[in-house]
Amino acid sequence: MKARRRDETTRVAARAAILVVCLASTAGVVAQERRDAAVSKPPAGMVTVPAGSYVPLYRPPTSPTAAGPGRAGAATPAVPVSRRVEAFQMDVFPVTNGEYLEFVRQHPEWRKWRVKKLFAEESYLSHWKDELDPGPLAPADSPVVNVSWFAARAYLKAQGKELPTVDQWEYAAAASETRRDASRDAAFIDRLRVWYGQAVPDPLPSVRTGFRNVYGIRGLHGLVWEWTLDFNSALVSGESRADSALERSLYCGSGASGAADFENYPAFMRYALRSSLQARYAVGSLGFRGVRNLPSGGTR
């Protein structure tokens, strides 16, 4: 009788263990399906940029390989190092004057006459006619510019978004109309040189006129410069040649010799612009767009 009871207890325990394993497996499948759904169905106005890798123009400033043993910030021969970028969702268009107008209606603290000087310099929304009237120099469907990094983040936070990192922006911007990575495409780089060499029109054109890449994202090039979350990751705080703790490889001759690609002049210009910015700056050719990071495991 006792042996029979032991056998029955063992069978019940085994069934319970199998049930626990099945439930755990099912939960894992459901979680993966949710992640996949988030990847495949971006919100309106956004597209999913699949995971991948790209070669940044500069390696991380703190990289021992970049600086060389015991030579923080020293320039070394360029060795391309690819960097992994997880899948994320990005706005199809940069934020427009019309969209920003709705934001300042709801958030008076970000209107042009009320914003704190700590968060935006004098030129903040200087091309707008009035607080709630962008006027003829800021058409509703043109990218909003003269907006500080603080203001851009406040706008995006209200939308449940964030600024793209330099890695995300550069990875998405490496795409042409037909290729995910056109960073070594001479014709594509030449087109960027032409765009970057043109004067900024006044007023700016509609965001819908921007170049559309293979992901369906418009205007990453040829419309306005754009803020990134970590724009100051290469920023120095003093005179670079006099401070051994700073990233010297980004300046003067070292700025070229330390680069991964000598031919990508447009990338040089982007890095140079970012290094010249401060978070409260409001520049007439600098706009922004948002991204949403996907749950861990979104790798399409």
Rosetta silent file (secondary structure, phi, psi, omega in degrees, C-alpha in Angstrom):
SEQUENCE: MKARRRDETTRVAARAAILVVCLASTAGVVAQERRDAAVSKPPAGMVTVPAGSYVPLYRPPTSPTAAGPGRAGAATPAVPVSRRVEAFQMDVFPVTNGEYLEFVRQHPEWRKWRVKKLFAEESYLSHWKDELDPGPLAPADSPVVNVSWFAARAYLKAQGKELPTVDQWEYAAAASETRRDASRDAAFIDRLRVWYGQAVPDPLPSVRTGFRNVYGIRGLHGLVWEWTLDFNSALVSGESRADSALERSLYCGSGASGAADFENYPAFMRYALRSSLQARYAVGSLGFRGVRNLPSGGTR
SCORE:     score description
SCORE:     0.000 S_00000001
   1 L     0.000  -45.677 -179.940    0.000    0.000    0.000 S_00000001
   2 H   -62.635  -41.054  179.670    2.833    2.384    0.983 S_00000001
   3 H   -62.086  -39.609  179.834    4.733    1.621   -2.231 S_00000001
   4 H   -62.997  -42.228  179.197    1.591    2.352   -4.261 S_00000001
   5 H   -64.439  -39.094  178.457    1.172    5.715   -2.530 S_00000001
   6 H   -61.986  -41.795  179.620    4.831    6.619   -3.197 S_00000001
   7 H   -62.492  -42.311 -179.284    4.391    5.824   -6.868 S_00000001
   8 H   -64.700  -40.501  178.945    1.271    7.964   -7.045 S_00000001
   9 H   -63.377  -40.347  179.629    3.036   10.854   -5.295 S_00000001
  10 H   -63.973  -41.637  179.869    5.937   10.596   -7.705 S_00000001
  11 H   -64.421  -40.770  179.389    3.604   10.675  -10.722 S_00000001
  12 H   -63.603  -42.486 -179.906    1.792   13.744   -9.387 S_00000001
  13 H   -63.512  -39.966 -179.977    5.087   15.533   -8.768 S_00000001
  14 H   -64.838  -41.632  178.774    6.290   14.699  -12.276 S_00000001
  15 H   -63.530  -40.397  179.546    3.068   16.037  -13.826 S_00000001
  16 H   -63.566  -40.101  179.926    3.376   19.225  -11.798 S_00000001
  17 H   -64.424  -41.989  178.752    6.953   19.708  -12.961 S_00000001
  18 H   -62.858  -40.523 -179.946    5.948   19.197  -16.588 S_00000001
  19 H   -62.956  -41.616  179.659    3.094   21.700  -16.138 S_00000001
  20 H   -62.736  -43.153  179.813    5.490   24.300  -14.700 S_00000001
  21 H   -62.651  -42.612 -179.410    7.881   23.832  -17.603 S_00000001
  22 H   -63.633  -41.812 -179.744    5.018   24.166  -20.122 S_00000001
  23 H   -64.294  -41.885  179.521    3.724   27.345  -18.457 S_00000001
  24 H   -63.438  -40.960  179.770    7.194   28.881  -18.425 S_00000001
  25 H   -64.474  -42.075  179.388    7.673   28.011  -22.067 S_00000001
  26 H   -62.771  -41.868  178.725    4.287   29.481  -22.970 S_00000001
  27 H   -61.486  -39.092  178.457    5.094   32.691  -21.096 S_00000001
  28 H   -64.810  -40.181  179.198    8.357   32.965  -23.008 S_00000001
  29 H   -64.346  -43.941 -179.540    6.568   32.498  -26.313 S_00000001
  30 H   -61.623  -43.651  179.917    3.962   35.134  -25.406 S_00000001
  31 H   -62.363  -41.511  179.330    6.688   37.598  -24.393 S_00000001
  32 H   -65.515  -40.222  178.310    8.558   37.012  -27.658 S_00000001
  33 H   -61.947  -38.889  178.156    5.334   37.430  -29.648 S_00000001
  34 H   -65.123  -41.322  178.533    4.734   40.755  -27.918 S_00000001
  35 H   -63.674  -42.105  179.705    8.271   41.872  -28.746 S_00000001
  36 H   -63.558  -39.115 -179.919    7.804   40.764  -32.343 S_00000001
  37 H   -63.888  -39.910  178.966    4.478   42.615  -32.516 S_00000001
  38 H   -63.633  -34.585  179.817    6.160   45.766  -31.239 S_00000001
  39 H   -72.343  -42.903 -172.509    8.793   45.394  -33.930 S_00000001
  40 H   -81.749  -19.282 -176.656    6.421   44.684  -36.782 S_00000001
  41 L  -123.691   78.613  177.769    3.777   47.279  -35.922 S_00000001
  42 L   -69.213  154.232  177.057    5.365   50.653  -35.260 S_00000001
  43 L   -60.182  162.049  178.033    3.059   53.501  -34.188 S_00000001
  44 L   -56.793  135.345  179.136    1.651   55.806  -36.856 S_00000001
  45 L    86.707    0.745  177.995    4.339   58.079  -38.237 S_00000001
  46 E  -126.115  159.412  174.153    7.186   55.768  -37.258 S_00000001
  47 E  -130.387  157.219  177.594    9.027   52.920  -38.937 S_00000001
  48 E   -90.568  128.303  174.516   11.072   50.078  -37.538 S_00000001
  49 E  -100.366  116.191 -175.810   14.784   50.153  -38.224 S_00000001
  50 L   -65.077  158.056  176.943   16.082   46.569  -38.015 S_00000001
  51 L   -65.460  156.042  178.959   19.057   45.654  -35.872 S_00000001
  52 E   176.814 -158.096  178.699   22.452   45.611  -37.464 S_00000001
  53 E  -141.191  158.811  176.707   25.867   47.171  -37.237 S_00000001
  54 E  -147.214  167.428  179.579   27.685   50.135  -38.707 S_00000001
  55 L  -106.567  106.412  178.935   31.160   51.606  -38.648 S_00000001
  56 L   -67.075  154.977 -179.468   31.213   54.940  -36.771 S_00000001
  57 L   -63.707  -35.704  178.829   33.571   57.614  -38.030 S_00000001
  58 L  -126.001  146.179  173.539   35.292   57.629  -34.647 S_00000001
  59 L   -77.754  161.821 -179.439   35.766   54.960  -32.044 S_00000001
  60 L   -55.043  137.159 -179.020   34.608   55.639  -28.471 S_00000001
  61 L   -56.719  -29.909 -175.759   36.916   58.224  -26.789 S_00000001
  62 L   -90.404   -0.266 -177.243   37.462   55.937  -23.807 S_00000001
  63 L   -66.712  123.814  177.727   38.391   52.907  -25.912 S_00000001
  64 H   -58.045  -34.856  179.807   41.866   51.633  -24.937 S_00000001
  65 H   -65.586  -38.341 -178.604   42.336   50.525  -28.541 S_00000001
  66 H   -69.433  -39.014 -174.075   41.499   54.012  -29.811 S_00000001
  67 H   -87.805  -27.662 -175.227   43.804   55.813  -27.421 S_00000001
  68 L    87.964  147.831 -176.195   46.630   53.334  -27.255 S_00000001
  69 L   -58.383  121.360  175.958   48.133   51.947  -24.041 S_00000001
  70 L    71.757   13.020 -177.718   48.918   54.775  -21.668 S_00000001
  71 L  -132.168   69.047 -176.766   48.157   57.451  -24.278 S_00000001
  72 L   -55.804  122.781  174.533   44.668   58.690  -23.562 S_00000001
  73 L    83.479   -1.975 -178.911   43.270   60.477  -26.574 S_00000001
  74 L   -72.234  145.753 -179.780   46.303   59.967  -28.796 S_00000001
  75 L   -74.646  142.586  176.854   45.642   59.482  -32.487 S_00000001
  76 L  -132.532  161.660  176.875   46.253   56.037  -33.958 S_00000001
  77 L   -55.377  142.141 -175.935   45.973   54.683  -37.475 S_00000001
  78 L   -68.512  125.192  174.066   42.340   54.261  -38.469 S_00000001
  79 L  -127.725  108.205 -177.692   41.019   50.738  -37.994 S_00000001
  80 L   -57.429  129.188  177.721   37.306   50.437  -38.826 S_00000001
  81 L  -126.624  118.101 -178.567   35.404   48.916  -35.889 S_00000001
  82 L   -77.958  154.264 -178.151   31.742   48.079  -36.397 S_00000001
  83 E  -128.995  135.308 -179.129   29.243   48.759  -33.659 S_00000001
  84 E   -75.617  135.627  174.774   26.026   46.845  -32.953 S_00000001
  85 E  -126.882  119.877  178.914   22.739   48.796  -33.036 S_00000001
  86 L   -72.500  159.804  179.687   19.597   47.075  -31.763 S_00000001
  87 L   -60.404  144.451  178.021   16.304   47.464  -33.591 S_00000001
  88 E  -152.527  169.942  177.345   14.396   50.670  -32.820 S_00000001
  89 E  -111.775  138.370 -175.965   11.566   52.780  -34.189 S_00000001
  90 E  -129.985  145.846  175.429   12.179   56.199  -35.694 S_00000001
  91 E   -59.667  139.889  176.429    9.921   59.032  -36.818 S_00000001
  92 L   -67.531  -39.213 -176.939    9.431   59.132  -40.568 S_00000001
  93 L  -119.873  153.101  168.981    9.641   62.935  -40.568 S_00000001
  94 L   -66.500  159.769 -179.449   11.397   65.471  -38.386 S_00000001
  95 L   -65.622  137.048 -176.006    9.101   67.369  -36.016 S_00000001
  96 E   -98.168  167.734  174.469    7.281   70.215  -37.773 S_00000001
  97 H   -59.971  -40.591  179.793    6.362   73.753  -36.729 S_00000001
  98 H   -61.866  -42.666  179.257    2.715   72.695  -36.663 S_00000001
  99 H   -67.760  -39.292 -179.143    3.417   69.806  -34.295 S_00000001
 100 H   -69.840  -31.465  176.891    5.592   71.963  -32.075 S_00000001
 101 H   -61.024  -43.350  178.129    2.883   74.632  -31.963 S_00000001
 102 H   -62.476  -35.400  178.919    0.462   72.094  -30.471 S_00000001
 103 H   -64.561  -47.929 -177.641    3.124   71.207  -27.906 S_00000001
 104 H   -71.055  -23.214  172.729    3.649   74.790  -26.735 S_00000001
 105 H   -61.878  -41.012 -178.025   -0.136   75.276  -26.545 S_00000001
 106 H   -83.672  -20.637 -176.419   -0.186   72.467  -23.966 S_00000001
 107 L  -129.602   80.705 -175.911    3.103   73.431  -22.328 S_00000001
 108 H   -56.841  -26.621 -178.642    3.284   77.230  -21.926 S_00000001
 109 H   -63.728  -13.118  179.610    6.642   76.990  -20.202 S_00000001
 110 H  -106.259   13.294  175.328    8.161   76.212  -23.610 S_00000001
 111 L   -75.177  156.744 -167.686    6.740   79.245  -25.440 S_00000001
 112 L   -61.056  -32.040 -178.727    9.316   81.583  -26.931 S_00000001
 113 L   -92.749   -7.117 -173.669    8.911   84.395  -24.415 S_00000001
 114 L  -113.216  -12.792 -176.232    8.538   82.156  -21.366 S_00000001
 115 L   -64.518  140.898  178.679   11.233   79.533  -21.704 S_00000001
 116 L   -70.260  137.000 -177.183   13.933   79.681  -19.042 S_00000001
 117 L   -63.106  -20.559  177.394   17.254   80.944  -20.356 S_00000001
 118 L   -64.835  -28.316 -173.894   18.898   78.005  -18.662 S_00000001
 119 L  -104.889   -8.248  178.812   17.168   75.726  -21.164 S_00000001
 120 L  -163.077  137.398 -179.987   17.302   77.795  -24.358 S_00000001
 121 L   -79.138 -178.445 -172.412   19.285   80.761  -25.599 S_00000001
 122 L   -59.260  -29.934 -175.745   17.869   83.994  -27.036 S_00000001
 123 L   -80.345    4.453  179.554   17.433   82.588  -30.530 S_00000001
 124 L   -56.951  120.707 -179.734   14.902   79.967  -29.339 S_00000001
 125 L    51.702   31.347 -175.613   12.013   79.999  -31.871 S_00000001
 126 L   -65.697  -19.467  179.602   13.312   83.377  -33.054 S_00000001
 127 L   -86.722   -4.043  176.243   11.860   82.793  -36.541 S_00000001
 128 L   -81.142  144.148 -178.875    8.330   82.486  -35.118 S_00000001
 129 L   -68.058  -42.479 -178.020    6.154   85.581  -35.372 S_00000001
 130 E  -153.178  178.838 -176.161    4.690   85.181  -31.883 S_00000001
 131 L   -55.792  -43.897 -177.076    4.281   82.678  -29.077 S_00000001
 132 L  -118.781   24.725  178.618    1.342   80.905  -30.715 S_00000001
 133 E  -140.849   96.108 -179.228    1.778   82.147  -34.271 S_00000001
 134 L   -59.452  -32.788  177.603    4.715   80.688  -36.213 S_00000001
 135 L    79.451 -177.860 -172.026    4.076   83.111  -39.045 S_00000001
 136 L   -69.712  -20.365  179.990    5.195   82.992  -42.697 S_00000001
 137 L   -86.038   -0.973  179.939    8.825   82.084  -41.956 S_00000001
 138 L  -137.168   71.522  179.868    7.771   78.887  -40.188 S_00000001
 139 L   -55.394  148.917 -174.006    5.243   76.978  -42.339 S_00000001
 140 L   -59.144  -32.887 -175.829    3.273   74.333  -40.448 S_00000001
 141 L  -100.086   13.745  174.866    4.723   71.430  -42.424 S_00000001
 142 L   -93.760  154.058  179.640    8.345   72.604  -42.308 S_00000001
 143 E   -64.243  136.259  175.757   10.788   71.205  -39.742 S_00000001
 144 L   -74.090  136.463  178.833   10.887   73.175  -36.536 S_00000001
 145 L  -132.182 -173.151 -174.994   14.333   74.652  -35.873 S_00000001
 146 L    55.189   40.550  179.770   15.799   77.098  -33.370 S_00000001
 147 L  -122.923  131.835 -178.225   14.911   74.574  -30.671 S_00000001
 148 L   -75.564  167.683  176.497   17.325   73.600  -27.911 S_00000001
 149 H   -61.866  -40.076  178.400   18.250   70.067  -26.900 S_00000001
 150 H   -61.604  -44.905 -178.463   16.275   70.540  -23.670 S_00000001
 151 H   -66.182  -40.364  179.218   13.196   71.648  -25.589 S_00000001
 152 H   -61.585  -42.471  179.674   13.489   68.775  -28.064 S_00000001
 153 H   -67.452  -37.547  178.124   13.652   66.261  -25.237 S_00000001
 154 H   -63.670  -43.309  177.967   10.680   67.865  -23.471 S_00000001
 155 H   -59.722  -49.483 -175.787    8.625   67.646  -26.663 S_00000001
 156 H   -67.528  -35.254  177.250    9.559   64.014  -27.263 S_00000001
 157 H   -60.038  -38.721  178.603    8.957   63.038  -23.634 S_00000001
 158 H   -65.838  -21.602  179.282    5.404   64.306  -24.033 S_00000001
 159 L   -98.119    2.191 -176.395    5.069   61.953  -27.024 S_00000001
 160 L    73.447   29.466 -177.627    6.586   58.956  -25.220 S_00000001
 161 L  -126.942 -178.158  178.761    9.735   59.191  -27.336 S_00000001
 162 E  -147.142  161.953  173.818   13.385   60.147  -27.007 S_00000001
 163 L   -68.003  147.771  174.575   16.090   61.648  -29.180 S_00000001
 164 L   -69.966  149.314  171.557   18.086   59.082  -31.173 S_00000001
 165 L   -73.013  166.852  175.737   21.588   58.331  -30.010 S_00000001
 166 H   -57.745  -42.125  179.591   24.459   59.157  -32.340 S_00000001
 167 H   -60.225  -47.250 -178.904   24.703   55.433  -33.114 S_00000001
 168 H   -62.755  -44.630 -176.620   20.985   55.171  -33.981 S_00000001
 169 H   -65.888  -47.736 -177.341   21.007   58.315  -36.095 S_00000001
 170 H   -65.538  -36.991  179.223   24.184   57.468  -38.001 S_00000001
 171 H   -63.473  -47.669  179.661   23.059   53.857  -38.528 S_00000001
 172 H   -67.452  -36.619 -175.866   19.710   54.937  -39.999 S_00000001
 173 H   -77.332   -8.472  177.086   21.303   57.767  -41.986 S_00000001
 174 L   -77.016   -7.511 -176.073   23.773   55.407  -43.660 S_00000001
 175 L   -86.630  139.883  171.712   20.912   54.082  -45.796 S_00000001
 176 L   -98.431 -166.214  178.513   20.234   55.203  -49.345 S_00000001
 177 L   -65.594  -25.743 -171.707   17.024   54.603  -51.280 S_00000001
 178 L  -125.061  -13.002 -175.263   18.039   51.009  -52.005 S_00000001
 179 L  -128.171  139.563  178.148   20.759   49.982  -49.569 S_00000001
 180 L   -70.366  -31.642  177.601   20.816   49.762  -45.759 S_00000001
 181 L  -127.112   99.761  179.120   24.487   50.680  -45.721 S_00000001
 182 L  -108.968   20.587 -175.589   25.532   53.119  -48.422 S_00000001
 183 L   -67.678  -16.029  176.690   28.354   54.640  -46.380 S_00000001
 184 L  -110.393   11.932  179.128   30.907   53.353  -48.907 S_00000001
 185 L   -87.031  109.872 -174.523   28.801   54.250  -51.936 S_00000001
 186 H   -59.512  -39.199 -179.464   30.725   57.044  -53.673 S_00000001
 187 H   -65.245  -40.238  179.538   27.652   58.318  -55.519 S_00000001
 188 H   -65.957  -44.910  179.209   25.659   58.519  -52.273 S_00000001
 189 H   -62.966  -38.358  178.105   28.467   60.331  -50.442 S_00000001
 190 H   -62.734  -40.208  178.309   28.785   62.778  -53.347 S_00000001
 191 H   -62.851  -39.058  178.714   25.070   63.572  -53.108 S_00000001
 192 H   -64.579  -39.456  178.473   25.475   64.284  -49.389 S_00000001
 193 H   -58.846  -42.967 -179.704   28.382   66.628  -50.148 S_00000001
 194 H   -63.909  -47.252 -179.859   26.176   68.553  -52.548 S_00000001
 195 H   -58.912  -47.200 -175.937   23.307   68.759  -50.048 S_00000001
 196 H   -67.147  -23.058 -179.136   25.570   69.869  -47.226 S_00000001
 197 H   -84.537   -8.160 -177.638   27.110   72.538  -49.438 S_00000001
 198 L   -84.437  148.398  176.907   23.796   74.198  -50.238 S_00000001
 199 L   -69.672  147.453  178.592   22.521   77.246  -48.383 S_00000001
 200 L   -73.796  121.525 -179.415   19.616   76.670  -46.007 S_00000001
 201 L   -69.366  154.744 -179.573   16.440   78.014  -47.675 S_00000001
 202 L  -136.380  110.008    5.724   14.278   80.494  -45.825 S_00000001
 203 L   -78.465  164.919  178.095   11.616   79.440  -45.105 S_00000001
 204 L   -68.788  148.670  179.571   12.474   75.754  -44.939 S_00000001
 205 L   -74.807  173.286  178.515   10.563   73.426  -47.303 S_00000001
 206 L   -61.854  147.020  177.335    7.996   70.832  -46.245 S_00000001
 207 H   -62.733  -21.938 -177.509    9.319   67.750  -44.457 S_00000001
 208 H   -75.128   -8.930  177.224    7.640   65.697  -47.188 S_00000001
 209 H   -87.991   -4.710 -176.172   10.178   66.940  -49.714 S_00000001
 210 L   -70.072  153.586  177.422   13.004   65.250  -47.832 S_00000001
 211 L   -57.182  133.089 -178.721   15.034   62.374  -49.244 S_00000001
 212 E  -105.014  120.660 -178.179   13.376   58.960  -48.476 S_00000001
 213 L   -92.361 -174.740 -172.040   15.733   56.120  -47.571 S_00000001
 214 L   -65.479  -22.197  177.370   15.260   52.349  -47.743 S_00000001
 215 L   -83.269  -10.979 -175.568   13.555   52.278  -44.316 S_00000001
 216 L    93.607    8.505  179.841   11.005   54.877  -45.419 S_00000001
 217 L   -86.518  134.493 -177.297   12.558   57.645  -43.295 S_00000001
 218 E  -109.709  143.297  168.069   12.564   61.098  -44.887 S_00000001
 219 L    77.288   16.874  175.229   14.892   64.036  -44.574 S_00000001
 220 L   -65.157  -25.697  174.019   17.793   62.577  -42.592 S_00000001
 221 L  -128.201  150.881  170.097   19.930   64.374  -45.148 S_00000001
 222 L    84.805    1.784 -179.459   19.338   67.476  -47.207 S_00000001
 223 L  -118.794  -70.210  174.883   16.774   69.201  -44.985 S_00000001
 224 L  -145.360  163.204  167.971   18.203   70.221  -41.582 S_00000001
 225 E   -71.212  161.872 -178.112   20.771   68.988  -39.073 S_00000001
 226 E  -134.935  142.246  175.520   19.246   67.030  -36.220 S_00000001
 227 L   -65.232  146.809  169.439   19.834   66.795  -32.466 S_00000001
 228 L  -124.197  157.777 -175.041   21.010   63.497  -31.007 S_00000001
 229 L   -61.387  -43.650 -176.599   20.711   62.378  -27.407 S_00000001
 230 L  -110.037   44.659 -176.776   24.463   62.097  -26.814 S_00000001
 231 H   -57.523  -29.415 -175.198   25.561   64.876  -29.176 S_00000001
 232 H   -95.252   19.344  179.427   28.206   65.963  -26.664 S_00000001
 233 H   -66.000  -18.599  177.533   29.836   62.549  -26.331 S_00000001
 234 H  -113.150   16.258 -176.206   32.802   64.020  -28.223 S_00000001
 235 L   -78.759  142.000  175.076   32.576   67.441  -26.592 S_00000001
 236 L  -106.507  158.359 -177.614   35.632   68.934  -24.908 S_00000001
 237 L  -107.783    0.978 -179.271   35.542   71.322  -21.979 S_00000001
 238 L  -157.007 -165.353 -179.639   38.714   73.244  -22.688 S_00000001
 239 L   -74.605  113.361 -166.231   41.494   73.883  -25.172 S_00000001
 240 H   -59.166  -36.649 -175.563   42.109   70.388  -26.492 S_00000001
 241 H   -74.052  -12.311 -177.058   45.838   70.661  -27.078 S_00000001
 242 H  -105.468    0.879 -174.584   46.448   71.766  -23.503 S_00000001
 243 L  -127.212  109.552 -175.339   44.445   69.114  -21.681 S_00000001
 244 L   -70.242  -14.950 -177.973   45.739   65.560  -21.668 S_00000001
 245 L   -85.353   -6.591 -174.263   42.428   64.198  -20.359 S_00000001
 246 L   -93.813  169.294 -176.342   40.466   65.284  -23.435 S_00000001
 247 L   -85.605   86.456 -176.192   39.777   63.526  -26.701 S_00000001
 248 H   -68.869  -23.855 -173.735   42.543   64.967  -28.842 S_00000001
 249 H   -66.579   -7.788 -179.429   41.914   62.600  -31.705 S_00000001
 250 H   -94.998    3.249 -171.904   38.924   64.689  -32.787 S_00000001
 251 L  -123.576  151.785  175.262   40.912   67.864  -33.455 S_00000001
 252 H    48.818 -137.019 -176.952   43.174   69.316  -36.089 S_00000001
 253 H   -63.187  -33.230  179.310   45.285   66.738  -37.940 S_00000001
 254 H   -64.913  -28.540  179.120   44.358   64.028  -35.460 S_00000001
 255 H   -61.240  -29.424  177.527   40.717   64.564  -36.326 S_00000001
 256 H   -89.502  -44.284 -175.235   41.423   63.174  -39.769 S_00000001
 257 H   -67.609  -24.286  179.989   44.054   60.565  -38.963 S_00000001
 258 L   -89.714    1.284 -177.030   41.872   58.996  -36.278 S_00000001
 259 L   -81.022  154.893 -179.750   38.837   58.615  -38.515 S_00000001
 260 L   -82.842  -21.099 -176.658   37.618   55.287  -39.843 S_00000001
 261 L  -144.444  107.080 -178.331   36.848   56.625  -43.310 S_00000001
 262 L   -68.929  -21.183 -174.494   38.802   59.515  -44.862 S_00000001
 263 L   -84.431  -17.056 -173.376   36.366   59.753  -47.792 S_00000001
 264 L   -87.729   72.667 -178.491   33.232   60.374  -45.753 S_00000001
 265 H   -62.500  -38.682  177.261   33.452   64.160  -45.564 S_00000001
 266 H   -58.116  -36.448  178.198   29.729   64.575  -44.701 S_00000001
 267 H   -66.415  -38.344  175.072   30.301   62.451  -41.577 S_00000001
 268 H   -55.917  -44.355 -177.985   33.215   64.732  -40.608 S_00000001
 269 H   -63.760  -40.348 -179.878   30.840   67.685  -40.875 S_00000001
 270 H   -65.033  -44.951  179.817   28.212   66.028  -38.671 S_00000001
 271 H   -64.928  -38.056  179.507   30.711   65.163  -35.959 S_00000001
 272 H   -64.537  -43.632  179.128   32.189   68.659  -36.113 S_00000001
 273 H   -61.238  -47.987 -178.174   28.765   70.278  -35.761 S_00000001
 274 H   -59.918  -38.489 -178.508   27.813   68.112  -32.786 S_00000001
 275 H   -68.751  -17.420 -178.264   31.092   68.899  -31.073 S_00000001
 276 H   -92.788   -5.284 -172.566   30.371   72.629  -31.393 S_00000001
 277 L   -90.012  155.416  164.981   26.935   72.500  -29.743 S_00000001
 278 L  -124.236  154.952 -170.295   25.722   73.171  -26.251 S_00000001
 279 L   -61.684  -25.318 -178.797   22.396   71.883  -24.969 S_00000001
 280 L   -92.406   -0.861  179.228   20.797   75.348  -24.755 S_00000001
 281 L   -64.020  144.788  174.586   21.791   76.338  -28.279 S_00000001
 282 L  -130.724  106.784 -170.533   18.964   77.120  -30.720 S_00000001
 283 L  -112.326  140.481 -174.374   20.225   77.022  -34.301 S_00000001
 284 L   -70.555   -7.425  177.441   18.295   77.972  -37.427 S_00000001
 285 L  -122.189   19.116 -174.987   19.304   74.836  -39.319 S_00000001
 286 E  -121.451  114.984  178.283   18.979   72.340  -36.443 S_00000001
 287 E  -117.227 -154.451  179.882   15.796   70.307  -35.876 S_00000001
 288 L  -165.602  165.395  172.526   15.008   66.921  -34.382 S_00000001
 289 L  -146.808  168.657 -175.084   12.952   63.743  -34.586 S_00000001
 290 L  -109.505  163.659  173.185   12.097   60.978  -32.111 S_00000001
 291 E  -135.998  161.767  169.771   12.789   57.302  -31.602 S_00000001
 292 E  -129.045  127.301  177.100   11.389   54.520  -29.460 S_00000001
 293 E   -79.446  141.997 -177.741   13.627   51.759  -28.248 S_00000001
 294 L   -89.110  157.567  176.710   12.181   48.281  -28.586 S_00000001
 295 L   -55.709  151.211  179.872   12.010   45.694  -25.806 S_00000001
 296 L   -54.962  129.749 -179.554   15.177   43.688  -25.371 S_00000001
 297 L   109.026   -9.879  175.932   15.288   41.003  -28.011 S_00000001
 298 L   -73.659  103.807 -169.175   13.795   43.038  -30.849 S_00000001
 299 L  -124.522    9.386 -176.660   16.330   42.076  -33.482 S_00000001
 300 L   -68.196    0.000    0.000   14.597   42.152  -36.831 S_00000001
